[in-house]
Amino acid sequence: MKHHKLLSLFLAAIIPTGSIFPISVNAAVTGDLDGDGVATADDLSLLQGYILGTKELTKAQSEAADINGDGKTDVYDVVQLRKTILSSERTIKFTAVTKRYTSGYKSDIKNANTEGNGVAVTSCSELKTALSPYFEDSVINSQLETYNDAFFEKSVLLLKPVYLNPANYQKKRVTTTESCGCSSSYAGIYTTKNVTSYLNIRKEHSASSESIGRIPPDSTITVTAGDGQWAHVTYNDISGYANMDYMQKVSEPAPTYEFLPDIKFDSVKYSDGKLNITASEFKASAPVGFAPALLLEAVIDKKDYYATSTKWDVTITVSPADKYDYPLAKAHLDTVGWEMQAAFNAAASITYYGQKPDMPQDADHSLEFYADFGFKNGKGNCYVMAAMFCEMARLLGYDAHLISGRVPLLQGGYGPHAWTEVNINGSTYVCDPDFANETKRNGYMITYGQSGTWKYTKDDVID
């Protein structure tokens, strides 16, 4: 059913911030000066600024700033607030990047498993120490150019090298037989042998067959099958057959992989002097190659890092990749381009199709059901559009989920609706292709409660 949905217009410029977040309510959390419901480094910065005379506090904030309850706001409250923050569990904002290396790493990196400890790096010397066991100087110097002294004045780098064993991702070679009787067991890379002028590429498996190309001496040839006498060859984009008496195998075929793995940080959480980082493995976007060495990195603001003599313990938990197949979504990305915005636009541009017996609108059907309907028919409702985008986003390596819920209707009440949630660096975004389709407004990477959008009520996650 196509709804006439009500735009949720939060006029932040007109409504005073204090009326949205009353300090008397949010200050129930000890040390929460800025009214966001948690004691953080921002509150500490505000309190320190007040003590130094560089920042002002409201009356309510001044009352909340008396952390130790002695009737005064002074340096002792700063000390107490720091202790409060250190004893409080919290999520830390971060910026993450994963770097992939096909060279420039040492053999010791093979001991760097996906699970286990990372390290919090606070200086160039610490960075070099953390990388030296695993990477060559060329990689280390490149890192030091990015993370220099100026960087460490304001930021802390969370770091973990990871080695991905290619054998765990390679497809097993299966021997096949061509209709002509040639076997793929002969496949590989060959070079010419005992050839003084050239080796003919024949049209058929016969020395009397027409020559359709020539292979010079000392050339490299790709062979896909053979029978011991004749080989299926490709050279300079010419495919045919060559006499194996004049060829010598130099290597097996290049490996193929179930998927090309990559890993990204999902969340950084602090508790009792420890950082617990969650990360997830996913399929790398085409057309990159297999990279056995990865360097997981996350940058946090230095004000969020309170370790002094004893550094924070950094534990990283990596979730294995879901081996999403989604062949229709993959084919669609091959057409529109392997890029997030292009995927969203493609999902939002299908023909709206609702109030039909074959077009359900509920959480009782699967992600694949809705997405396949859209990819096959080029039409669908909000569930279909969101499911199409969700599948493509997952193939692009994003943590995406199909959400079933409700939005207000102009005639009153609520109507069923579906959208996609995308989690990036600990932040949740709404991607709503149907919103873009119906309103011609931006529905890409918006947030819950954002002005000029629908008011979303989340009921179910469809995975």
XYZ file of C-alpha atoms in Angstrom:
463
model
C 0.000 0.000 0.000
C 1.352 3.392 -0.931
C 0.901 5.679 2.060
C 0.522 9.413 2.194
C 3.063 9.734 4.941
C 3.560 12.680 7.233
C 6.854 14.527 7.194
C 8.406 14.880 10.625
C 9.691 18.446 10.629
C 11.836 19.130 13.693
C 12.460 22.869 13.520
C 15.661 22.866 15.532
C 16.399 26.479 14.614
C 13.164 27.621 16.279
C 12.876 25.309 19.323
C 15.452 26.160 22.015
C 17.880 23.347 22.750
C 17.127 23.591 26.445
C 13.493 22.670 25.822
C 14.577 19.491 24.032
C 17.185 18.356 26.578
C 16.279 19.838 30.003
C 19.415 19.878 32.143
C 17.315 18.980 35.190
C 16.400 15.687 33.536
C 19.638 14.644 31.867
C 21.870 15.765 34.736
C 20.591 12.738 36.659
C 23.797 11.157 35.329
C 26.643 12.341 37.564
C 28.976 14.656 35.667
C 26.692 15.077 32.646
C 27.066 18.812 32.104
C 26.074 18.995 28.447
C 22.812 17.062 28.875
C 23.527 14.175 26.498
C 22.785 11.561 29.144
C 26.343 10.321 29.779
C 29.531 11.627 31.410
C 32.182 11.971 28.710
C 35.322 13.853 27.768
C 33.107 16.669 26.456
C 31.784 17.231 29.974
C 35.317 17.150 31.377
C 36.429 19.717 28.777
C 33.499 21.942 29.705
C 34.309 21.677 33.435
C 38.027 22.306 32.913
C 37.236 25.321 30.761
C 35.031 26.713 33.510
C 37.778 26.237 36.132
C 40.270 27.985 33.823
C 37.839 30.824 33.124
C 37.477 30.146 29.399
C 33.911 28.752 29.465
C 30.651 29.720 31.142
C 28.149 27.410 32.852
C 24.429 27.888 33.313
C 23.045 27.750 36.837
C 21.832 24.181 36.286
C 25.192 23.182 34.812
C 27.017 24.737 37.763
C 24.930 22.637 40.129
C 25.680 19.524 38.056
C 29.387 20.443 38.057
C 29.650 19.997 41.820
C 30.676 16.376 41.306
C 31.897 15.678 44.843
C 28.969 17.499 46.488
C 31.013 19.900 48.637
C 29.030 22.959 47.506
C 31.852 24.287 45.286
C 33.015 23.803 41.703
C 36.783 23.473 41.648
C 39.716 21.307 40.598
C 38.601 18.553 42.980
C 35.469 18.163 40.899
C 37.678 17.764 37.819
C 39.524 14.919 39.551
C 36.248 13.289 40.597
C 34.733 13.647 37.115
C 37.788 12.019 35.589
C 37.329 9.077 37.985
C 33.643 8.936 37.103
C 34.401 8.770 33.400
C 37.050 6.089 33.907
C 34.545 3.955 35.814
C 31.724 4.450 33.270
C 31.077 2.187 30.341
C 30.694 4.132 27.136
C 30.893 3.982 23.361
C 33.715 5.994 21.820
C 33.431 7.735 18.473
C 36.081 6.717 15.972
C 37.178 6.937 12.366
C 38.283 3.620 10.901
C 40.253 2.512 7.878
C 41.627 -0.871 6.816
C 44.778 -0.982 4.708
C 45.488 -3.997 2.491
C 48.984 -5.178 1.576
C 50.040 -7.686 -1.057
C 53.710 -6.954 -0.341
C 55.868 -5.116 2.170
C 55.117 -7.436 5.081
C 57.325 -9.863 7.037
C 56.736 -13.580 7.636
C 55.981 -12.938 11.327
C 52.667 -11.388 10.358
C 51.430 -14.937 9.741
C 51.133 -15.206 13.522
C 48.780 -12.208 13.660
C 45.369 -13.846 13.912
C 42.068 -12.042 13.502
C 41.232 -12.547 17.175
C 43.177 -11.183 20.129
C 44.781 -7.981 21.273
C 45.421 -4.749 19.474
C 47.397 -1.756 20.675
C 46.678 1.909 21.436
C 49.450 4.012 19.850
C 50.108 7.529 21.140
C 53.374 8.529 19.420
C 55.472 7.960 16.310
C 57.963 5.834 18.246
C 55.168 3.617 19.554
C 53.783 3.270 16.038
C 57.153 2.150 14.688
C 57.531 -0.344 17.543
C 54.056 -1.774 16.896
C 54.633 -2.214 13.152
C 58.287 -3.326 13.035
C 57.691 -7.042 13.757
C 55.217 -7.314 10.893
C 56.058 -4.830 8.124
C 59.019 -3.700 6.030
C 60.417 -0.168 6.290
C 58.532 0.958 3.184
C 55.173 0.334 4.882
C 56.311 1.777 8.216
C 57.618 4.983 6.610
C 54.352 5.414 4.738
C 52.441 5.095 7.998
C 54.697 7.621 9.723
C 53.952 10.128 6.992
C 50.236 9.840 7.768
C 50.470 9.526 11.545
C 53.079 12.110 12.453
C 53.774 14.185 15.567
C 51.018 16.659 14.705
C 48.528 13.794 14.453
C 49.428 12.390 17.876
C 49.007 15.787 19.527
C 45.254 15.435 19.041
C 44.574 11.763 18.383
C 45.248 8.179 19.444
C 45.591 5.363 16.911
C 44.102 1.924 17.635
C 45.994 -0.664 15.634
C 45.974 -4.361 14.791
C 47.878 -6.230 12.041
C 46.015 -9.245 10.658
C 47.087 -12.070 8.366
C 44.526 -13.855 6.202
C 45.782 -17.252 5.048
C 45.013 -17.492 1.310
C 44.484 -21.257 1.615
C 41.411 -20.637 3.771
C 39.702 -18.673 1.005
C 40.830 -20.395 -2.186
C 38.370 -22.422 -4.198
C 39.354 -26.043 -4.607
C 40.385 -26.926 -8.137
C 37.991 -29.345 -9.778
C 39.145 -31.317 -12.807
C 36.765 -31.047 -15.731
C 36.739 -32.598 -19.188
C 35.952 -30.656 -22.347
C 33.667 -32.067 -25.049
C 36.772 -32.751 -27.129
C 38.171 -34.976 -24.365
C 40.819 -32.527 -23.098
C 41.241 -32.292 -19.326
C 41.632 -29.209 -17.122
C 44.347 -31.100 -15.223
C 46.771 -29.707 -17.835
C 45.733 -26.104 -17.062
C 48.417 -23.640 -16.052
C 51.000 -21.190 -17.308
C 53.393 -22.520 -19.968
C 56.318 -21.236 -21.992
C 57.524 -22.280 -25.435
C 60.171 -25.036 -25.620
C 62.621 -25.779 -28.461
C 60.992 -23.097 -30.613
C 63.405 -21.234 -32.884
C 61.011 -19.130 -34.961
C 57.398 -19.508 -33.746
C 54.760 -21.983 -32.528
C 51.489 -22.076 -34.460
C 48.121 -21.631 -32.816
C 45.856 -24.014 -34.743
C 42.130 -23.787 -35.349
C 41.663 -27.471 -34.495
C 43.560 -30.286 -32.695
C 45.598 -31.105 -35.776
C 48.935 -30.173 -37.304
C 47.180 -29.837 -40.658
C 44.580 -27.413 -39.249
C 44.618 -23.734 -40.218
C 47.067 -21.514 -38.313
C 45.253 -18.580 -36.700
C 48.185 -17.136 -34.755
C 51.883 -17.446 -33.891
C 53.661 -17.651 -30.534
C 57.295 -16.382 -30.510
C 60.101 -18.185 -28.635
C 60.299 -17.671 -24.832
C 56.681 -16.540 -24.633
C 54.242 -17.098 -21.777
C 51.056 -18.978 -22.680
C 47.832 -19.604 -20.741
C 46.496 -23.149 -21.033
C 42.991 -24.101 -19.864
C 42.928 -27.797 -20.906
C 44.903 -30.420 -22.827
C 45.259 -34.102 -23.738
C 49.045 -34.448 -23.567
C 49.463 -33.694 -27.260
C 47.296 -30.627 -27.873
C 46.531 -27.788 -25.486
C 43.752 -25.185 -25.413
C 45.811 -21.993 -25.404
C 45.339 -18.226 -25.256
C 48.063 -15.849 -26.382
C 47.643 -12.139 -27.234
C 43.839 -12.601 -27.056
C 43.992 -15.383 -29.658
C 42.507 -18.700 -28.490
C 43.116 -21.991 -30.242
C 45.245 -25.121 -29.980
C 49.012 -25.639 -29.787
C 51.286 -28.680 -29.882
C 52.340 -29.561 -26.322
C 55.639 -31.050 -27.549
C 56.822 -27.457 -27.886
C 55.507 -26.213 -24.516
C 56.689 -26.482 -20.930
C 54.588 -25.879 -17.796
C 56.010 -23.249 -15.437
C 53.203 -22.778 -12.897
C 49.748 -23.861 -11.857
C 46.722 -21.693 -12.723
C 46.292 -18.516 -10.719
C 44.185 -19.251 -7.642
C 40.546 -18.262 -7.458
C 38.799 -17.407 -4.207
C 35.431 -18.006 -2.587
C 35.501 -14.284 -1.895
C 38.118 -11.606 -1.314
C 38.136 -10.917 2.443
C 38.403 -7.541 4.117
C 37.838 -6.471 7.748
C 36.497 -3.261 9.263
C 35.950 -1.914 12.780
C 32.279 -1.697 13.817
C 32.365 -0.361 17.384
C 34.778 0.852 20.072
C 33.560 0.549 23.656
C 35.309 1.406 26.925
C 34.872 -0.454 30.216
C 37.127 -0.643 33.297
C 40.297 0.536 31.606
C 39.812 -1.668 28.568
C 38.758 -1.063 24.996
C 36.555 -3.726 23.468
C 36.521 -3.419 19.697
C 34.186 -5.351 17.461
C 35.098 -5.852 13.828
C 33.603 -7.824 10.974
C 34.994 -9.582 7.953
C 33.265 -8.895 4.653
C 33.697 -9.303 0.939
C 35.998 -6.696 -0.575
C 34.557 -4.687 -3.435
C 35.516 -5.675 -6.950
C 37.940 -5.516 -8.638
C 40.597 -5.716 -5.873
C 42.801 -8.788 -5.553
C 43.518 -11.003 -2.552
C 45.524 -9.183 0.140
C 46.909 -11.498 2.849
C 48.142 -8.686 5.154
C 45.717 -6.193 6.638
C 46.267 -3.299 9.010
C 43.131 -2.432 11.008
C 43.153 1.165 12.214
C 40.790 3.376 14.191
C 41.426 6.981 15.184
C 39.923 8.346 18.412
C 40.101 11.818 19.909
C 42.888 12.116 22.458
C 40.473 13.639 24.964
C 38.704 10.248 25.066
C 41.936 8.478 26.064
C 42.632 8.607 29.783
C 45.364 5.962 30.089
C 48.561 7.313 31.649
C 51.215 5.006 33.086
C 49.214 1.886 32.224
C 47.903 1.727 28.689
C 44.418 0.550 27.912
C 44.071 -3.114 27.013
C 42.696 -3.354 23.484
C 40.738 -6.505 22.668
C 39.388 -7.082 19.176
C 36.642 -9.540 18.259
C 36.173 -10.219 14.544
C 32.948 -11.699 13.207
C 33.478 -13.943 10.159
C 32.021 -12.813 6.879
C 28.536 -13.849 5.908
C 29.063 -15.377 2.495
C 26.316 -13.431 0.814
C 25.559 -14.767 -2.623
C 22.790 -12.439 -3.859
C 23.418 -13.152 -7.575
C 20.685 -10.757 -8.744
C 22.053 -7.949 -6.576
C 25.564 -8.620 -7.867
C 24.377 -8.488 -11.477
C 22.607 -5.196 -10.707
C 25.789 -3.708 -9.228
C 27.716 -4.842 -12.292
C 25.266 -2.745 -14.313
C 24.874 0.396 -12.180
C 28.378 0.380 -10.665
C 29.867 -0.921 -7.415
C 29.202 2.241 -5.429
C 26.849 2.911 -2.518
C 25.050 5.968 -3.894
C 24.547 4.274 -7.270
C 23.006 1.260 -5.514
C 20.627 3.503 -3.565
C 19.564 5.430 -6.666
C 18.917 2.178 -8.511
C 16.662 0.861 -5.733
C 14.810 4.182 -5.473
C 14.171 4.400 -9.218
C 12.051 1.257 -9.698
C 8.311 1.617 -10.378
C 6.189 1.769 -7.243
C 3.916 -1.304 -7.014
C 1.593 -1.765 -4.030
C -1.881 -2.922 -2.946
C -1.502 -6.092 -5.029
C -2.153 -9.708 -3.979
C 1.385 -10.722 -4.959
C 2.966 -7.771 -3.151
C 2.853 -8.360 0.632
C 3.866 -5.623 3.022
C 4.907 -7.197 6.299
C 7.804 -8.824 8.147
C 6.666 -12.377 7.332
C 8.723 -12.593 4.141
C 12.496 -12.772 3.758
C 15.020 -10.208 2.601
C 15.701 -12.355 -0.462
C 11.978 -12.614 -1.298
C 11.509 -8.868 -1.489
C 14.846 -8.135 -3.189
C 14.395 -10.845 -5.827
C 10.925 -9.514 -6.640
C 12.383 -6.080 -7.334
C 15.393 -7.248 -9.327
C 13.257 -9.556 -11.492
C 10.308 -7.227 -12.075
C 11.756 -3.717 -11.850
C 8.915 -2.690 -9.543
C 7.864 -3.057 -5.920
C 6.852 -1.368 -2.692
C 8.902 0.050 0.184
C 9.899 -3.447 1.345
C 11.185 -4.307 -2.115
C 13.155 -1.072 -2.570
C 14.762 -1.340 0.876
C 15.589 -5.047 0.380
C 17.217 -4.400 -3.001
C 19.409 -1.702 -1.516
C 20.177 -3.801 1.583
C 21.532 -6.686 -0.512
C 23.647 -4.392 -2.669
C 24.971 -2.562 0.409
C 26.033 -5.865 1.971
C 27.865 -6.877 -1.187
C 29.649 -3.525 -0.989
C 30.859 -4.470 2.492
C 28.462 -2.463 4.659
C 26.695 -3.657 7.809
C 23.151 -3.274 6.464
C 19.791 -4.569 7.728
C 16.228 -4.514 6.377
C 13.935 -2.852 8.934
C 10.159 -3.293 9.152
C 8.214 -0.644 11.037
C 5.676 2.159 10.796
C 5.430 5.827 9.852
C 2.640 8.397 10.497
C -0.016 8.898 7.795
C -1.504 12.235 6.752
C -5.026 10.939 7.440
C -3.949 9.903 10.929
C -2.581 6.769 12.496
C 0.389 4.777 11.271
C 1.044 2.713 8.174
C 3.526 -0.168 7.625
C 6.857 0.784 6.130
C 10.326 -0.654 5.488
C 13.765 0.918 5.186
C 17.443 -0.042 5.490
C 19.695 0.646 8.454
C 23.414 1.004 7.728
C 25.943 0.983 10.575
C 29.175 2.871 9.880
C 31.891 3.487 12.471
C 29.452 3.061 15.338
C 26.804 5.397 13.861
C 23.424 4.234 12.511
C 21.998 5.744 9.319
C 18.634 5.333 7.627
C 18.609 4.671 3.900
C 15.050 4.854 2.599
C 14.706 4.436 -1.187
C 10.908 4.657 -0.977
C 11.146 8.029 0.791
C 13.282 9.287 -2.102
C 10.889 7.700 -4.620
C 7.730 9.227 -3.148
C 8.891 12.636 -1.952
C 11.769 13.317 -4.374
C 13.789 14.296 -1.281
C 17.066 12.852 -0.057
C 16.563 9.500 1.665
C 20.221 8.463 1.572
C 22.259 8.337 4.813
C 19.729 10.265 6.870
C 19.277 9.851 10.631
C 16.348 9.034 12.878
C 14.496 12.243 13.767
C 16.163 14.274 11.024
C 14.203 17.344 9.962
C 12.213 16.933 6.760
C 11.961 13.124 6.946
C 9.350 10.624 8.062
C 9.079 9.753 11.748
C 10.203 6.121 11.868
C 8.993 3.583 14.425
C 11.113 0.432 14.235
C 9.380 -2.918 14.870
C 11.392 -5.770 13.321
C 14.751 -6.533 11.702
C 14.390 -8.769 8.641
C 17.577 -10.715 7.883
